């Protein structure tokens, strides 16, 4: 997971989780949409654009929204319904293959995985590993509910979009809507509840230490909050860039062995 996270730092965090059955992949993709804003909030890292403070914690979300076939996917009742949709797009020359669909979560047409694409570009390897581990734990939790003849409630796409906007705007410093309770709840209360939800699967996955780093994100802030603090202290975007470079390099550079030390 560490090496995968390093490559993902460059392009954004894309997480793949293997699913054995195509229909099961669609079933879980429908449910996991609810948690996508939570994962986005934890990964927020693009508060600046073209030298300006945008007022958003994830401006990358706004930029990517301009492209077609992005954002939250619709609800599909089966793999065949999803396949009919993609076949129609190919037939009408909208796309030449299903890889040209860039939803926040999608069945990958080659790898046999659910691919998560909504995260911002985390600037610490530890953050990438933590969010990837939490994503994996959510999928496994939903799978266990499925095998127990239970499921997470499926909410309308428009409702989840409300939370996605809040995640992009405020990150972990804001509130999201708990649609079950029909009330706003601070993200710093929702995330621990999410960790509690998946707590019974993380040890089986061997990802306890990675998932526990989510608490560090909550305490220290996401990359977006850290960048904004640097800018508030210095008023200099060059200092922000230097901060991001140093922060990323600290996790991606291998320690130099003593044999390579300069005398």
GROMACS .gro file of C-alpha atoms in nm:
model
  263
    1UNK     CA    1   0.000   0.000   0.000
    2UNK     CA    2   0.289   0.237   0.076
    3UNK     CA    3   0.432   0.217  -0.278
    4UNK     CA    4   0.088   0.259  -0.439
    5UNK     CA    5   0.027   0.564  -0.226
    6UNK     CA    6   0.352   0.721  -0.342
    7UNK     CA    7   0.255   0.703  -0.708
    8UNK     CA    8  -0.095   0.830  -0.632
    9UNK     CA    9   0.042   1.147  -0.473
   10UNK     CA   10   0.124   1.276  -0.820
   11UNK     CA   11  -0.213   1.230  -0.988
   12UNK     CA   12  -0.460   1.225  -0.700
   13UNK     CA   13  -0.556   0.940  -0.475
   14UNK     CA   14  -0.726   0.663  -0.673
   15UNK     CA   15  -0.816   0.361  -0.461
   16UNK     CA   16  -0.902   0.020  -0.609
   17UNK     CA   17  -1.085  -0.244  -0.405
   18UNK     CA   18  -1.137  -0.589  -0.556
   19UNK     CA   19  -1.494  -0.720  -0.589
   20UNK     CA   20  -1.554  -1.078  -0.701
   21UNK     CA   21  -1.903  -1.043  -0.847
   22UNK     CA   22  -2.010  -0.780  -1.099
   23UNK     CA   23  -2.361  -0.752  -0.957
   24UNK     CA   24  -2.214  -0.729  -0.608
   25UNK     CA   25  -1.985  -0.449  -0.728
   26UNK     CA   26  -2.285  -0.249  -0.847
   27UNK     CA   27  -2.475  -0.326  -0.525
   28UNK     CA   28  -2.190  -0.196  -0.309
   29UNK     CA   29  -2.116   0.100  -0.540
   30UNK     CA   30  -2.475   0.218  -0.490
   31UNK     CA   31  -2.435   0.213  -0.113
   32UNK     CA   32  -2.080   0.347  -0.085
   33UNK     CA   33  -2.179   0.672  -0.259
   34UNK     CA   34  -2.302   0.791   0.081
   35UNK     CA   35  -1.947   0.786   0.221
   36UNK     CA   36  -1.772   0.959  -0.071
   37UNK     CA   37  -1.808   1.311   0.076
   38UNK     CA   38  -1.650   1.188   0.402
   39UNK     CA   39  -1.346   1.058   0.213
   40UNK     CA   40  -1.323   1.377   0.007
   41UNK     CA   41  -1.328   1.590   0.321
   42UNK     CA   42  -1.035   1.396   0.468
   43UNK     CA   43  -0.829   1.441   0.150
   44UNK     CA   44  -0.890   1.811   0.080
   45UNK     CA   45  -0.568   1.975  -0.038
   46UNK     CA   46  -0.639   2.236  -0.307
   47UNK     CA   47  -0.751   2.564  -0.149
   48UNK     CA   48  -0.558   2.775  -0.402
   49UNK     CA   49  -0.604   2.817  -0.777
   50UNK     CA   50  -0.413   3.047  -1.011
   51UNK     CA   51  -0.250   3.219  -0.716
   52UNK     CA   52  -0.576   3.288  -0.531
   53UNK     CA   53  -0.739   3.159  -0.217
   54UNK     CA   54  -1.059   3.011  -0.360
   55UNK     CA   55  -1.250   2.982  -0.033
   56UNK     CA   56  -1.281   2.609  -0.100
   57UNK     CA   57  -1.082   2.333   0.065
   58UNK     CA   58  -1.091   2.127  -0.257
   59UNK     CA   59  -1.096   2.344  -0.568
   60UNK     CA   60  -0.984   2.038  -0.766
   61UNK     CA   61  -1.340   1.909  -0.722
   62UNK     CA   62  -1.476   2.218  -0.896
   63UNK     CA   63  -1.223   2.195  -1.180
   64UNK     CA   64  -1.291   1.828  -1.242
   65UNK     CA   65  -1.666   1.885  -1.239
   66UNK     CA   66  -1.631   2.070  -1.572
   67UNK     CA   67  -1.556   1.745  -1.752
   68UNK     CA   68  -1.830   1.509  -1.875
   69UNK     CA   69  -1.916   1.182  -1.700
   70UNK     CA   70  -1.770   1.295  -1.368
   71UNK     CA   71  -1.910   1.334  -1.017
   72UNK     CA   72  -2.141   1.100  -0.834
   73UNK     CA   73  -2.280   0.810  -1.037
   74UNK     CA   74  -2.645   0.732  -1.068
   75UNK     CA   75  -2.805   0.435  -0.894
   76UNK     CA   76  -2.792   0.119  -1.108
   77UNK     CA   77  -3.016  -0.175  -1.023
   78UNK     CA   78  -2.784  -0.438  -1.173
   79UNK     CA   79  -2.465  -0.493  -1.367
   80UNK     CA   80  -2.669  -0.545  -1.685
   81UNK     CA   81  -2.833  -0.203  -1.642
   82UNK     CA   82  -2.489  -0.043  -1.597
   83UNK     CA   83  -2.354  -0.235  -1.899
   84UNK     CA   84  -2.649  -0.127  -2.113
   85UNK     CA   85  -2.573   0.233  -2.018
   86UNK     CA   86  -2.204   0.211  -2.111
   87UNK     CA   87  -2.283   0.021  -2.432
   88UNK     CA   88  -2.523   0.299  -2.533
   89UNK     CA   89  -2.254   0.564  -2.480
   90UNK     CA   90  -2.014   0.366  -2.699
   91UNK     CA   91  -2.280   0.311  -2.964
   92UNK     CA   92  -2.355   0.684  -2.978
   93UNK     CA   93  -1.985   0.776  -3.004
   94UNK     CA   94  -1.982   0.953  -2.668
   95UNK     CA   95  -1.694   0.731  -2.556
   96UNK     CA   96  -1.490   0.455  -2.715
   97UNK     CA   97  -1.466   0.245  -2.399
   98UNK     CA   98  -1.596   0.251  -2.037
   99UNK     CA   99  -1.260   0.382  -1.910
  100UNK     CA  100  -1.376   0.723  -2.033
  101UNK     CA  101  -1.628   0.734  -1.749
  102UNK     CA  102  -1.467   0.921  -1.458
  103UNK     CA  103  -1.726   0.900  -1.182
  104UNK     CA  104  -1.629   0.939  -0.817
  105UNK     CA  105  -1.667   0.563  -0.785
  106UNK     CA  106  -1.689   0.326  -1.080
  107UNK     CA  107  -1.646  -0.041  -1.165
  108UNK     CA  108  -1.309  -0.053  -1.336
  109UNK     CA  109  -1.358  -0.210  -1.680
  110UNK     CA  110  -1.026  -0.398  -1.671
  111UNK     CA  111  -0.912  -0.462  -1.314
  112UNK     CA  112  -1.232  -0.606  -1.167
  113UNK     CA  113  -1.230  -0.349  -0.888
  114UNK     CA  114  -1.432  -0.058  -0.760
  115UNK     CA  115  -1.221   0.249  -0.830
  116UNK     CA  116  -1.256   0.557  -0.609
  117UNK     CA  117  -1.163   0.878  -0.790
  118UNK     CA  118  -1.311   1.165  -0.587
  119UNK     CA  119  -1.021   1.229  -0.347
  120UNK     CA  120  -0.800   1.533  -0.367
  121UNK     CA  121  -0.421   1.504  -0.391
  122UNK     CA  122  -0.299   1.412  -0.045
  123UNK     CA  123   0.042   1.559   0.033
  124UNK     CA  124   0.150   1.304   0.292
  125UNK     CA  125   0.202   0.934   0.226
  126UNK     CA  126   0.050   0.858   0.566
  127UNK     CA  127  -0.270   1.037   0.463
  128UNK     CA  128  -0.290   0.844   0.137
  129UNK     CA  129  -0.245   0.513   0.321
  130UNK     CA  130  -0.501   0.608   0.586
  131UNK     CA  131  -0.770   0.707   0.335
  132UNK     CA  132  -0.702   0.399   0.120
  133UNK     CA  133  -0.729   0.177   0.429
  134UNK     CA  134  -1.051   0.345   0.541
  135UNK     CA  135  -1.197   0.303   0.191
  136UNK     CA  136  -1.111  -0.067   0.196
  137UNK     CA  137  -1.265  -0.105   0.541
  138UNK     CA  138  -1.589   0.061   0.430
  139UNK     CA  139  -1.619  -0.181   0.137
  140UNK     CA  140  -1.553  -0.483   0.357
  141UNK     CA  141  -1.807  -0.359   0.611
  142UNK     CA  142  -2.071  -0.318   0.340
  143UNK     CA  143  -1.985  -0.665   0.210
  144UNK     CA  144  -2.033  -0.817   0.554
  145UNK     CA  145  -2.366  -0.645   0.586
  146UNK     CA  146  -2.457  -0.793   0.247
  147UNK     CA  147  -2.364  -1.145   0.357
  148UNK     CA  148  -2.582  -1.094   0.665
  149UNK     CA  149  -2.876  -1.000   0.442
  150UNK     CA  150  -2.846  -0.635   0.545
  151UNK     CA  151  -2.751  -0.322   0.352
  152UNK     CA  152  -2.673   0.044   0.398
  153UNK     CA  153  -2.961   0.268   0.300
  154UNK     CA  154  -2.933   0.407  -0.054
  155UNK     CA  155  -2.985   0.782  -0.076
  156UNK     CA  156  -3.071   0.997  -0.374
  157UNK     CA  157  -2.778   1.131  -0.571
  158UNK     CA  158  -2.899   1.490  -0.522
  159UNK     CA  159  -2.886   1.450  -0.143
  160UNK     CA  160  -2.533   1.311  -0.148
  161UNK     CA  161  -2.431   1.602  -0.373
  162UNK     CA  162  -2.523   1.837  -0.090
  163UNK     CA  163  -2.269   1.668   0.135
  164UNK     CA  164  -2.010   1.657  -0.140
  165UNK     CA  165  -2.037   2.034  -0.179
  166UNK     CA  166  -1.992   2.079   0.196
  167UNK     CA  167  -1.686   1.852   0.189
  168UNK     CA  168  -1.527   2.050  -0.094
  169UNK     CA  169  -1.613   2.384   0.068
  170UNK     CA  170  -1.532   2.321   0.434
  171UNK     CA  171  -1.338   1.994   0.452
  172UNK     CA  172  -1.333   1.847   0.802
  173UNK     CA  173  -1.402   2.188   0.956
  174UNK     CA  174  -1.762   2.194   0.840
  175UNK     CA  175  -2.082   2.002   0.893
  176UNK     CA  176  -2.253   1.736   0.687
  177UNK     CA  177  -2.611   1.627   0.678
  178UNK     CA  178  -2.697   1.302   0.852
  179UNK     CA  179  -2.990   1.207   0.633
  180UNK     CA  180  -3.104   0.936   0.873
  181UNK     CA  181  -3.129   1.183   1.162
  182UNK     CA  182  -3.219   1.470   0.927
  183UNK     CA  183  -2.978   1.708   1.096
  184UNK     CA  184  -2.641   1.874   1.044
  185UNK     CA  185  -2.353   1.705   1.224
  186UNK     CA  186  -1.993   1.835   1.255
  187UNK     CA  187  -1.748   1.638   1.044
  188UNK     CA  188  -1.525   1.593   1.348
  189UNK     CA  189  -1.808   1.397   1.503
  190UNK     CA  190  -1.911   1.210   1.189
  191UNK     CA  191  -1.564   1.075   1.108
  192UNK     CA  192  -1.518   0.906   1.451
  193UNK     CA  193  -1.864   0.753   1.401
  194UNK     CA  194  -1.748   0.619   1.065
  195UNK     CA  195  -1.435   0.476   1.227
  196UNK     CA  196  -1.653   0.307   1.486
  197UNK     CA  197  -1.871   0.161   1.208
  198UNK     CA  198  -1.574  -0.014   1.043
  199UNK     CA  199  -1.388  -0.096   1.365
  200UNK     CA  200  -1.483  -0.464   1.354
  201UNK     CA  201  -1.313  -0.522   1.017
  202UNK     CA  202  -0.985  -0.328   1.033
  203UNK     CA  203  -0.796  -0.587   1.240
  204UNK     CA  204  -0.895  -0.863   0.999
  205UNK     CA  205  -0.758  -0.644   0.720
  206UNK     CA  206  -0.438  -0.572   0.911
  207UNK     CA  207  -0.490  -0.200   0.864
  208UNK     CA  208  -0.538  -0.079   1.221
  209UNK     CA  209  -0.233   0.148   1.225
  210UNK     CA  210  -0.315   0.299   0.886
  211UNK     CA  211  -0.679   0.367   0.978
  212UNK     CA  212  -0.575   0.513   1.313
  213UNK     CA  213  -0.391   0.790   1.126
  214UNK     CA  214  -0.735   0.933   1.047
  215UNK     CA  215  -0.731   1.066   1.405
  216UNK     CA  216  -0.409   1.253   1.322
  217UNK     CA  217  -0.581   1.414   1.023
  218UNK     CA  218  -0.867   1.523   1.247
  219UNK     CA  219  -0.625   1.668   1.503
  220UNK     CA  220  -0.372   1.832   1.270
  221UNK     CA  221  -0.600   1.921   0.980
  222UNK     CA  222  -0.595   1.814   0.618
  223UNK     CA  223  -0.338   1.937   0.370
  224UNK     CA  224  -0.573   2.222   0.277
  225UNK     CA  225  -0.585   2.347   0.635
  226UNK     CA  226  -0.209   2.319   0.673
  227UNK     CA  227  -0.152   2.514   0.351
  228UNK     CA  228  -0.391   2.785   0.464
  229UNK     CA  229  -0.213   2.814   0.799
  230UNK     CA  230   0.119   2.865   0.620
  231UNK     CA  231  -0.037   3.133   0.400
  232UNK     CA  232  -0.194   3.309   0.700
  233UNK     CA  233   0.146   3.314   0.872
  234UNK     CA  234   0.352   3.427   0.572
  235UNK     CA  235   0.116   3.582   0.317
  236UNK     CA  236   0.341   3.419   0.058
  237UNK     CA  237   0.224   3.149  -0.183
  238UNK     CA  238   0.584   3.053  -0.246
  239UNK     CA  239   0.606   2.953   0.119
  240UNK     CA  240   0.296   2.737   0.067
  241UNK     CA  241   0.459   2.563  -0.229
  242UNK     CA  242   0.777   2.506  -0.030
  243UNK     CA  243   0.568   2.364   0.255
  244UNK     CA  244   0.389   2.119   0.023
  245UNK     CA  245   0.715   2.008  -0.138
  246UNK     CA  246   0.884   1.952   0.198
  247UNK     CA  247   0.583   1.770   0.340
  248UNK     CA  248   0.554   1.537   0.042
  249UNK     CA  249   0.925   1.476   0.011
  250UNK     CA  250   0.946   1.377   0.377
  251UNK     CA  251   0.726   1.075   0.311
  252UNK     CA  252   0.843   0.976  -0.035
  253UNK     CA  253   1.221   1.003  -0.015
  254UNK     CA  254   1.402   0.693   0.104
  255UNK     CA  255   1.656   0.755   0.383
  256UNK     CA  256   2.008   0.773   0.244
  257UNK     CA  257   2.229   0.489   0.355
  258UNK     CA  258   2.552   0.562   0.537
  259UNK     CA  259   2.749   0.434   0.236
  260UNK     CA  260   2.621   0.733   0.035
  261UNK     CA  261   2.699   0.992   0.299
  262UNK     CA  262   2.908   1.287   0.192
  263UNK     CA  263   3.219   1.344   0.401
   0.00000   0.00000   0.00000
